[in-house]
Short mmCIF file of C-alpha atoms in Angstrom, two decimals:
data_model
loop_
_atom_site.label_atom_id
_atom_site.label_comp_id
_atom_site.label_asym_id
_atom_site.label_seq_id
_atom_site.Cartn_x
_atom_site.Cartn_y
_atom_site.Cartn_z
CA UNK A 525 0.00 0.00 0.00
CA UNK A 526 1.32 3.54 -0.72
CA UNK A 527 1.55 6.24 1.39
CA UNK A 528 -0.36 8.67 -0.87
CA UNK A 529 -3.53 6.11 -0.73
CA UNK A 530 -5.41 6.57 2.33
CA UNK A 531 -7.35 2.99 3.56
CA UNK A 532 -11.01 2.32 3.00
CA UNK A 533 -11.66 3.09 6.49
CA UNK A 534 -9.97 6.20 6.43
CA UNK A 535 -11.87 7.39 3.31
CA UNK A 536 -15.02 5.83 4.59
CA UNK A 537 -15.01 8.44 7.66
CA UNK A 538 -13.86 11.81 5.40
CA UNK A 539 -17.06 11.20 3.61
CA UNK A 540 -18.94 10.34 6.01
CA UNK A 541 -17.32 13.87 7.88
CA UNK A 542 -17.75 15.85 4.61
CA UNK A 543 -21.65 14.87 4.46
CA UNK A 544 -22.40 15.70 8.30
CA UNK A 545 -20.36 19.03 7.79
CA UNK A 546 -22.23 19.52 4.49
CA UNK A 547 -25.64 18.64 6.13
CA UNK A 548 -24.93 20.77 8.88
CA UNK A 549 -24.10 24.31 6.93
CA UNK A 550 -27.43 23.36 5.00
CA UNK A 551 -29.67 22.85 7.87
CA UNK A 552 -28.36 26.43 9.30
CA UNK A 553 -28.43 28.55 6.09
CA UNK A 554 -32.13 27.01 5.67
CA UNK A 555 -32.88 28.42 9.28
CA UNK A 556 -31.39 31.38 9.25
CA UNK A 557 -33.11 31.93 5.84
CA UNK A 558 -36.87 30.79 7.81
CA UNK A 559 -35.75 33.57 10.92
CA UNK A 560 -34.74 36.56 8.05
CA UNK A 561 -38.15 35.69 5.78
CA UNK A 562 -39.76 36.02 9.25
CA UNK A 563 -38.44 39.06 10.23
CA UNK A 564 -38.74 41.05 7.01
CA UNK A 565 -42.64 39.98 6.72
CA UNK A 566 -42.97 40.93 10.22
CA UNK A 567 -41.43 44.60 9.36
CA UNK A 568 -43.46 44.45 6.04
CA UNK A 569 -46.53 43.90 8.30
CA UNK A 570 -45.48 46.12 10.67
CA UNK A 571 -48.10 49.71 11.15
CA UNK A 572 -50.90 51.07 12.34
CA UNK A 573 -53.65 49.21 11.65
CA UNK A 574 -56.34 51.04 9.24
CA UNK A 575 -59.17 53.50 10.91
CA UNK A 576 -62.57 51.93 10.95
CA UNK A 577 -65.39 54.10 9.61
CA UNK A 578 -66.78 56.62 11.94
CA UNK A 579 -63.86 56.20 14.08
CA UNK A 580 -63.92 58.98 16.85
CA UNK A 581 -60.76 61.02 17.15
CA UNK A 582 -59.63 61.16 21.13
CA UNK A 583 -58.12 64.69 21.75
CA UNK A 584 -56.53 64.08 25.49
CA UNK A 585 -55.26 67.77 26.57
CA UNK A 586 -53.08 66.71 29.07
CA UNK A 587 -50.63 69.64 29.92
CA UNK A 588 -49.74 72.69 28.68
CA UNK A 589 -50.76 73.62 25.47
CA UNK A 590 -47.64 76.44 24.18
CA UNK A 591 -46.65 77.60 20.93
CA UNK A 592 -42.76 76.10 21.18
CA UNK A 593 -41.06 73.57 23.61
CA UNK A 594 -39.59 75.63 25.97
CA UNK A 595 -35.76 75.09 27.15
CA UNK A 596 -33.23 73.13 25.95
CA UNK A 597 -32.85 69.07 25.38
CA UNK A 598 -30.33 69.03 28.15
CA UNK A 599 -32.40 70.64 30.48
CA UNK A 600 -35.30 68.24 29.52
CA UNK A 601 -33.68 65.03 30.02
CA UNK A 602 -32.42 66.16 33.10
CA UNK A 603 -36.06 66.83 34.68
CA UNK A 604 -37.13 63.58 32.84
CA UNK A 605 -34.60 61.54 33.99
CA UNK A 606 -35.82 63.55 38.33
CA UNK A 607 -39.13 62.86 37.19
CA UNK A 608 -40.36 65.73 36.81
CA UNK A 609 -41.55 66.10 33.19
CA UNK A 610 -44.37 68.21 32.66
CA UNK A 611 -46.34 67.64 29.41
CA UNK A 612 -46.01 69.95 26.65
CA UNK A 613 -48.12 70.02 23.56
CA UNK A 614 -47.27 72.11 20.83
CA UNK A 615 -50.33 74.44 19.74
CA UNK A 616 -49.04 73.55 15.87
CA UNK A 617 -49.91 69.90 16.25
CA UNK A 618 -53.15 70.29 17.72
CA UNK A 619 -54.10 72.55 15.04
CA UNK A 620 -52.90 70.00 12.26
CA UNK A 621 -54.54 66.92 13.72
CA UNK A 622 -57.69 68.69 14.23
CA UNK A 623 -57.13 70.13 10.35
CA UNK A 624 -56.28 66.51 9.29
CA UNK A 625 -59.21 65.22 11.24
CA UNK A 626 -61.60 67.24 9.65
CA UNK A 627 -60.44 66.33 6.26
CA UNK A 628 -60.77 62.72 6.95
CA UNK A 629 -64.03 60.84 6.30
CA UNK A 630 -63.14 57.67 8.38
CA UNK A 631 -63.48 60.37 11.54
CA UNK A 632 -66.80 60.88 12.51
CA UNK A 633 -66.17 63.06 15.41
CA UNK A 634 -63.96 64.33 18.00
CA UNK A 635 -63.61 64.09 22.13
CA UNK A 636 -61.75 66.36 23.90
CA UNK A 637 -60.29 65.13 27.20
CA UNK A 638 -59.96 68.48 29.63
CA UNK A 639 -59.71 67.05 33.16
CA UNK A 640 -55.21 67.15 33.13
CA UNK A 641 -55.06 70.53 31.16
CA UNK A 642 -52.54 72.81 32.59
CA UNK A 643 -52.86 76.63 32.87
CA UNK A 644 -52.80 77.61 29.29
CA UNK A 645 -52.87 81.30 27.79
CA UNK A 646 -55.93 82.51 26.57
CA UNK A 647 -54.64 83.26 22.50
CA UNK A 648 -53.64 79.20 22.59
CA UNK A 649 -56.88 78.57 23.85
CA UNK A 650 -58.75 80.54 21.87
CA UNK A 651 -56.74 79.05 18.33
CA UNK A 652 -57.65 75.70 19.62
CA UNK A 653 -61.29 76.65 19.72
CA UNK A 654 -61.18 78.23 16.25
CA UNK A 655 -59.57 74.65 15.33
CA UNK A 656 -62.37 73.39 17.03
CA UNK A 657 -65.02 75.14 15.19
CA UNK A 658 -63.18 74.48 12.00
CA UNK A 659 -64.07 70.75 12.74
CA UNK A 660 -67.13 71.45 13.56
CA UNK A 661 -68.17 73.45 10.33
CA UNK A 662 -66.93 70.46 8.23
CA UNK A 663 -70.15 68.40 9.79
CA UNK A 664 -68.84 66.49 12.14
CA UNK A 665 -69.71 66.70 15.97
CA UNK A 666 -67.38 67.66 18.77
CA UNK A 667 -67.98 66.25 22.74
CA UNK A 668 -65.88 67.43 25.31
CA UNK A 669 -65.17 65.59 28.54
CA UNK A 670 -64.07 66.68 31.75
CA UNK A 671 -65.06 66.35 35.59
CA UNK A 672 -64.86 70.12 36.06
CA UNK A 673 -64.03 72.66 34.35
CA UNK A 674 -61.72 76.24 35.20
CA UNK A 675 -62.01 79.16 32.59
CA UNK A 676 -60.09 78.06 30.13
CA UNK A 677 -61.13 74.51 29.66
CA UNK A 678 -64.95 76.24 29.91
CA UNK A 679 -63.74 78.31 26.70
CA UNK A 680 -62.50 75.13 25.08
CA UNK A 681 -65.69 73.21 25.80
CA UNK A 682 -67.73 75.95 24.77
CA UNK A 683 -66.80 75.37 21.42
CA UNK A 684 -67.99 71.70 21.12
CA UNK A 685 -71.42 70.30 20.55
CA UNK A 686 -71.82 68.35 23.41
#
């Protein structure tokens, strides 16, 4: 026998080797194929799901209502990180969801939440309403909610149907 032949036994277990190897990178590459077909559907899938038809629009004023964020990002992870984070909404995106809202037929109508809104100046309050009856006049109705109310949430409420 030469030394450049291996035995029968010796070629017997390289091929049996090679086809576990083999079998082995297959298996894996066909799983980690399942887990990334998985994963993409789930991203493709991924959303909001679709608004129902007369879907009511829930407007929770919780906060102050101001025309810009005031301070800095520093300064407002610092009193989130204390806990003490007021809420802040920006007067622009109330405006624009009750705009958008109005515009949208899958919104029937619109409750605004007052019971957590925080002093407020009057000219914010009084664009909100104007937002309010711009909801209103495209014929759809407008409930506010709230266990009591101070002035300004009165003037807010005053502007809905109900």
């Amino acid at each position: 026998m030469s030394a450049s032949s291996p035995g029968r036994t010796r070629r017997f277990f390289r091929g049996l080797w090679r086809f576990v190897d083999v079998s082995r990178r297959v298996v894996l590459n066909l799983l980690f194929l399942l887990v990334l077909a998985i994963v993409v559907l789930a991203l493709m899938k991924s959303g909001a799901p679709p608004l129902a038809e007369k879907t009511t629009l829930v407007l929770n004023l919780e906060g102050t209502i101001s025309e810009q964020r005031a301070g800095n990002l520093r300064a407002s992870a610092l009193d989130q990180v204390r806990g003490e984070t007021t809420q802040k909404i920006q007067l622009r995106e109330v405006v624009a969801v009750l705009d958008a809202a109005s515009k949208d037929v899958r919104i029937g109508n619109v409750l605004v939440v007052l019971d957590e809104l925080q002093p407020t100046g009057f000219a914010t309050v009084r664009e909100v309403g104007a937002a309010l009856d711009r909801f209103r006049a495209s014929g759809k109705k407008v409930v506010a909610w709230g266990s009591g109310y101070d002035q300004r949430q009165y003037d807010i409420a005053s502007h809905a149907d109900e």
